[in-house]
Amino acid sequence: MKIKRLAIHGFKSFVDKTTFSFPSGASAVLGPNGCGKSNIVDAIRWVLGEQNARHLRGKDMHDVIFNGSEARKPLGMAEVVLTFGNDEGLAPARFANFTEIEIARRLYRSGESEYFINKVPSRLRDIVDLFTDTGIGTRAYSIIEQGQVGWLINAKPEERRNIFEEAAGINKFKPKKDAARRRLDSAKENLVRISDIVGEVKRQLNSLNRQAKRPRGTRRCATN
Ligand code: ATP
Ligand code: MG
């Protein structure tokens, strides 16, 4: 899925609603220092569900709401809407009939927060699930900022492996693998318990066999 549009309103320095279009091919955002270039990346990260304000260069999540300037009063809500094109039908099956997928996030100063997928109120989980294994995600390899290229090169092999696995689209199978492994472990424990019981019953059987083989007369004598 490709990003088609990004609409930002009340988020960081974007006090008025601003829409960016991303035609096919590469797009670049140019501008002087402090004009809001990184805020655009923050907006994308945020709408994808980022929960850590520090990853958005703030202390508190409310820091993303436009907090006023000399000429403008602070706003009460931040909203970001990110639109993906689904022309190639790469979205999950339930979105097959949509040519566009639009995810939106809102945060009010009151603390209330909302997520939408194609204008339908949704949970954060739905948004995370939508992007599992697409490589799009708050922590995914798709957002590579200054400094991260260096991190990638110097990363530990396991960290680099995570990135490759996400790109290869096998992440969604990992929880299933873990669940199967847990079931196998529990089946193994049951087997050990059963073989203990079998051992115990065998011991009892042997002892009963020994008792049964004792000459009957001996027993009669003994009891008489
Ligand atoms: P550079 O080229 O230096 O990296 P940049 O274009 O990436 O700059 P940003 O970091 O995106 O700039 O934007 C910084 C600006 O955003 C600052 O002027 C800051 O005051 C403003 N800003 C950040 N959060 C808010 C907010 N909540 N309300 C209003 N303005 C904000
Ligand atoms: Mg910047």
Short mmCIF file of C-alpha atoms and ligand atoms in Angstrom, two decimals:
data_model
loop_
_atom_site.label_atom_id
_atom_site.label_comp_id
_atom_site.label_asym_id
_atom_site.label_seq_id
_atom_site.Cartn_x
_atom_site.Cartn_y
_atom_site.Cartn_z
CA MET A 1 0.00 0.00 0.00
CA LYS A 2 1.27 3.45 -0.83
CA ILE A 3 0.69 6.64 1.08
CA LYS A 4 -1.49 8.95 -1.01
CA ARG A 5 -2.38 11.80 1.30
CA LEU A 6 -1.68 13.15 4.73
CA ALA A 7 -3.98 15.70 6.35
CA ILE A 8 -2.82 17.37 9.55
CA HIS A 9 -4.93 19.68 11.68
CA GLY A 10 -4.02 21.06 15.10
CA PHE A 11 -1.00 18.74 15.33
CA LYS A 12 2.20 20.47 16.52
CA SER A 13 2.93 23.48 14.29
CA PHE A 14 0.06 22.70 11.85
CA VAL A 15 -2.60 24.99 13.29
CA ASP A 16 -4.63 25.16 10.06
CA LYS A 17 -5.65 22.02 8.22
CA THR A 18 -2.82 21.15 5.83
CA THR A 19 -2.95 18.38 3.24
CA PHE A 20 0.08 16.80 1.62
CA SER A 21 -0.29 14.67 -1.51
CA PHE A 22 2.22 11.97 -2.31
CA PRO A 23 2.10 11.13 -6.01
CA SER A 24 3.81 7.97 -7.23
CA GLY A 25 7.57 7.97 -7.05
CA ALA A 26 9.68 9.59 -4.39
CA SER A 27 8.56 12.73 -2.54
CA ALA A 28 10.76 15.17 -0.69
CA VAL A 29 9.79 17.86 1.79
CA LEU A 30 12.05 20.86 1.78
CA GLY A 31 12.01 23.90 4.02
CA PRO A 32 14.01 26.07 6.39
CA ASN A 33 14.96 24.96 9.89
CA GLY A 34 12.02 24.73 12.22
CA CYS A 35 9.36 24.94 9.50
CA GLY A 36 7.81 21.61 10.52
CA LYS A 37 9.43 18.92 8.32
CA SER A 38 10.03 16.55 11.20
CA ASN A 39 6.52 17.31 12.52
CA ILE A 40 5.21 15.67 9.33
CA VAL A 41 7.09 12.47 10.14
CA ASP A 42 5.84 12.72 13.75
CA ALA A 43 2.27 13.04 12.42
CA ILE A 44 2.68 9.83 10.39
CA ARG A 45 4.18 8.01 13.35
CA TRP A 46 1.37 9.28 15.59
CA VAL A 47 -1.52 8.30 13.33
CA LEU A 48 -0.01 4.81 13.05
CA GLY A 49 -0.55 4.52 16.80
CA GLU A 50 2.64 5.70 18.52
CA GLN A 51 2.01 5.68 22.30
CA ASN A 52 5.31 7.09 23.50
CA ALA A 53 5.42 10.90 23.51
CA ARG A 54 9.22 10.84 23.54
CA HIS A 55 9.26 9.13 20.15
CA LEU A 56 7.33 12.18 18.98
CA ARG A 57 9.87 14.51 20.57
CA GLY A 58 7.52 15.53 23.38
CA LYS A 59 7.26 14.95 27.14
CA ASP A 60 3.55 14.30 27.26
CA MET A 61 1.13 13.17 24.56
CA HIS A 62 -0.70 16.50 24.88
CA ASP A 63 2.42 18.20 23.51
CA VAL A 64 1.30 17.16 20.04
CA ILE A 65 -1.72 19.50 20.17
CA PHE A 66 -1.01 22.97 18.76
CA ASN A 67 -0.16 24.97 21.85
CA GLY A 68 -0.48 28.49 20.50
CA SER A 69 1.78 31.10 19.00
CA GLU A 70 2.01 34.88 19.18
CA ALA A 71 -0.81 35.21 16.67
CA ARG A 72 -2.93 32.13 17.39
CA LYS A 73 -4.60 30.67 20.42
CA PRO A 74 -3.93 27.03 21.38
CA LEU A 75 -6.30 24.48 19.87
CA GLY A 76 -8.33 21.88 21.73
CA MET A 77 -7.76 18.98 19.37
CA ALA A 78 -5.15 17.42 17.10
CA GLU A 79 -6.18 15.32 14.14
CA VAL A 80 -4.13 13.43 11.57
CA VAL A 81 -5.64 11.51 8.65
CA LEU A 82 -3.43 9.25 6.55
CA THR A 83 -4.76 7.82 3.29
CA PHE A 84 -3.32 4.76 1.56
CA GLY A 85 -4.13 3.72 -1.98
CA ASN A 86 -5.31 0.13 -2.34
CA ASP A 87 -5.28 0.05 -6.16
CA GLU A 88 -3.16 -3.07 -6.18
CA GLY A 89 -5.45 -4.81 -3.67
CA LEU A 90 -2.62 -5.38 -1.22
CA ALA A 91 -4.68 -4.51 1.86
CA PRO A 92 -6.14 -7.29 4.04
CA ALA A 93 -9.10 -9.11 2.45
CA ARG A 94 -11.76 -7.23 4.44
CA PHE A 95 -10.70 -4.01 2.70
CA ALA A 96 -10.72 -5.56 -0.77
CA ASN A 97 -13.64 -3.38 -1.90
CA PHE A 98 -11.94 -0.14 -0.89
CA THR A 99 -9.69 1.68 -3.31
CA GLU A 100 -8.44 3.83 -0.42
CA ILE A 101 -7.87 3.11 3.24
CA GLU A 102 -7.99 6.06 5.54
CA ILE A 103 -6.80 5.91 9.12
CA ALA A 104 -7.37 8.79 11.49
CA ARG A 105 -6.41 9.65 15.05
CA ARG A 106 -7.70 12.46 17.23
CA LEU A 107 -6.63 13.66 20.62
CA TYR A 108 -8.55 16.23 22.67
CA ARG A 109 -7.11 18.32 25.46
CA SER A 110 -9.61 16.62 27.75
CA GLY A 111 -7.53 13.46 27.19
CA GLU A 112 -10.13 11.75 25.02
CA SER A 113 -8.60 9.91 22.11
CA GLU A 114 -10.19 8.41 19.00
CA TYR A 115 -9.09 6.20 16.12
CA PHE A 116 -10.92 5.61 12.86
CA ILE A 117 -10.46 3.28 9.90
CA ASN A 118 -12.38 4.47 6.85
CA LYS A 119 -14.33 6.81 9.16
CA VAL A 120 -15.50 3.93 11.37
CA PRO A 121 -14.51 4.33 15.05
CA SER A 122 -11.85 1.70 15.71
CA ARG A 123 -9.46 0.52 18.36
CA LEU A 124 -5.72 1.11 18.32
CA ARG A 125 -5.40 -2.69 18.05
CA ASP A 126 -7.32 -2.63 14.72
CA ILE A 127 -4.86 -0.12 13.30
CA VAL A 128 -1.85 -2.09 14.54
CA ASP A 129 -3.33 -5.30 13.07
CA LEU A 130 -4.01 -3.61 9.75
CA PHE A 131 -0.33 -2.87 9.37
CA THR A 132 1.23 -5.99 10.86
CA ASP A 133 3.77 -7.21 8.37
CA THR A 134 3.30 -4.42 5.89
CA GLY A 135 6.47 -2.80 7.16
CA ILE A 136 4.39 0.23 8.07
CA GLY A 137 4.23 0.77 11.77
CA THR A 138 5.44 3.08 14.48
CA ARG A 139 8.55 0.99 15.12
CA ALA A 140 8.86 -0.55 11.68
CA TYR A 141 11.76 -0.19 9.30
CA SER A 142 9.61 2.01 7.09
CA ILE A 143 10.31 5.14 9.11
CA ILE A 144 14.05 5.63 9.00
CA GLU A 145 15.16 8.92 10.43
CA GLN A 146 18.45 10.67 10.65
CA GLY A 147 20.75 8.56 12.80
CA GLN A 148 18.81 5.36 12.21
CA VAL A 149 20.85 4.33 9.19
CA GLY A 150 23.88 4.29 11.47
CA TRP A 151 21.88 2.32 14.03
CA LEU A 152 20.92 -0.23 11.38
CA ILE A 153 24.52 -0.75 10.36
CA ASN A 154 25.73 -1.05 13.94
CA ALA A 155 22.73 -3.07 15.19
CA LYS A 156 23.16 -6.47 16.79
CA PRO A 157 22.44 -9.38 14.44
CA GLU A 158 19.18 -10.20 16.35
CA GLU A 159 17.94 -6.62 15.97
CA ARG A 160 18.72 -6.64 12.28
CA ARG A 161 17.00 -10.02 11.99
CA ASN A 162 13.76 -8.48 13.38
CA ILE A 163 13.79 -5.93 10.60
CA PHE A 164 14.33 -8.58 7.92
CA GLU A 165 11.62 -10.75 9.42
CA GLU A 166 9.15 -7.93 9.35
CA ALA A 167 10.03 -7.16 5.74
CA ALA A 168 9.65 -10.85 4.87
CA GLY A 169 6.15 -10.84 6.38
CA ILE A 170 6.61 -13.69 8.85
CA ASN A 171 5.84 -11.75 12.03
CA LYS A 172 2.19 -12.70 12.07
CA PHE A 173 3.14 -16.38 12.31
CA LYS A 174 5.26 -15.89 15.40
CA PRO A 175 2.40 -15.77 17.94
CA LYS A 176 1.01 -18.94 16.32
CA LYS A 177 4.40 -20.62 16.60
CA ASP A 178 4.63 -19.62 20.29
CA ALA A 179 1.12 -20.95 20.98
CA ALA A 180 1.94 -24.26 19.23
CA ARG A 181 5.16 -24.52 21.22
CA ARG A 182 3.28 -23.95 24.49
CA ARG A 183 0.78 -26.69 23.56
CA LEU A 184 3.65 -29.05 22.73
CA ASP A 185 5.34 -28.32 26.09
CA SER A 186 2.12 -29.01 27.95
CA ALA A 187 1.61 -32.24 25.98
CA LYS A 188 5.19 -33.25 26.89
CA GLU A 189 4.50 -32.61 30.58
CA ASN A 190 1.36 -34.73 30.35
CA LEU A 191 3.41 -37.52 28.75
CA VAL A 192 5.95 -37.43 31.58
CA ARG A 193 3.11 -37.60 34.13
CA ILE A 194 1.50 -40.51 32.30
CA SER A 195 4.77 -42.48 32.06
CA ASP A 196 5.22 -41.93 35.85
CA ILE A 197 1.76 -43.39 36.41
CA VAL A 198 2.50 -46.31 34.05
CA GLY A 199 5.75 -47.00 35.99
CA GLU A 200 3.88 -46.94 39.31
CA VAL A 201 1.12 -49.24 38.05
CA LYS A 202 3.78 -51.63 36.66
CA ARG A 203 5.48 -51.76 40.06
CA GLN A 204 2.14 -52.54 41.72
CA LEU A 205 1.42 -55.21 39.09
CA ASN A 206 4.80 -56.87 39.65
CA SER A 207 4.29 -56.93 43.37
CA LEU A 208 0.76 -58.39 42.96
CA ASN A 209 2.14 -60.99 40.51
CA ARG A 210 4.76 -61.99 43.08
CA GLN A 211 2.10 -62.31 45.77
CA ALA A 212 -0.12 -64.37 43.44
CA LYS A 213 2.76 -66.77 42.68
CA ARG A 214 3.35 -67.60 46.35
CA PRO A 215 2.32 -71.18 47.04
CA ARG A 216 -1.28 -71.25 48.29
CA GLY A 217 -0.48 -73.92 50.87
CA THR A 218 2.13 -71.75 52.47
CA ARG A 219 -0.43 -69.06 52.91
CA ARG A 220 -2.96 -71.49 54.33
CA CYS A 221 -0.36 -72.79 56.74
CA ALA A 222 0.56 -69.28 57.69
CA THR A 223 -3.05 -68.33 58.44
CA ASN A 224 -3.79 -71.51 60.32
P1 ATP B 1 14.95 21.16 11.21
O1 ATP B 1 15.27 21.50 9.78
O2 ATP B 1 15.70 22.01 12.16
O3 ATP B 1 15.03 19.70 11.51
P2 ATP B 1 12.07 20.93 11.03
O4 ATP B 1 11.56 21.51 9.76
O5 ATP B 1 12.19 19.46 11.10
O6 ATP B 1 13.42 21.65 11.44
P3 ATP B 1 10.23 20.64 13.19
O7 ATP B 1 11.08 20.07 14.24
O8 ATP B 1 9.32 19.74 12.45
O9 ATP B 1 11.12 21.48 12.20
O10 ATP B 1 9.32 21.80 13.78
C1 ATP B 1 9.69 22.52 14.90
C2 ATP B 1 8.67 23.58 15.15
O11 ATP B 1 7.42 23.02 15.52
C3 ATP B 1 9.11 24.50 16.27
O12 ATP B 1 9.00 25.83 15.84
C4 ATP B 1 8.13 24.22 17.37
O13 ATP B 1 7.82 25.36 18.13
C5 ATP B 1 6.90 23.78 16.59
N1 ATP B 1 6.03 22.97 17.44
C6 ATP B 1 6.26 21.74 17.95
N2 ATP B 1 5.23 21.34 18.72
C7 ATP B 1 4.31 22.34 18.68
C8 ATP B 1 3.03 22.55 19.28
N3 ATP B 1 2.46 21.61 20.05
N4 ATP B 1 2.38 23.69 19.03
C9 ATP B 1 2.93 24.63 18.25
N5 ATP B 1 4.13 24.51 17.65
C10 ATP B 1 4.82 23.38 17.87
MG MG B 2 13.76 18.19 11.55
#
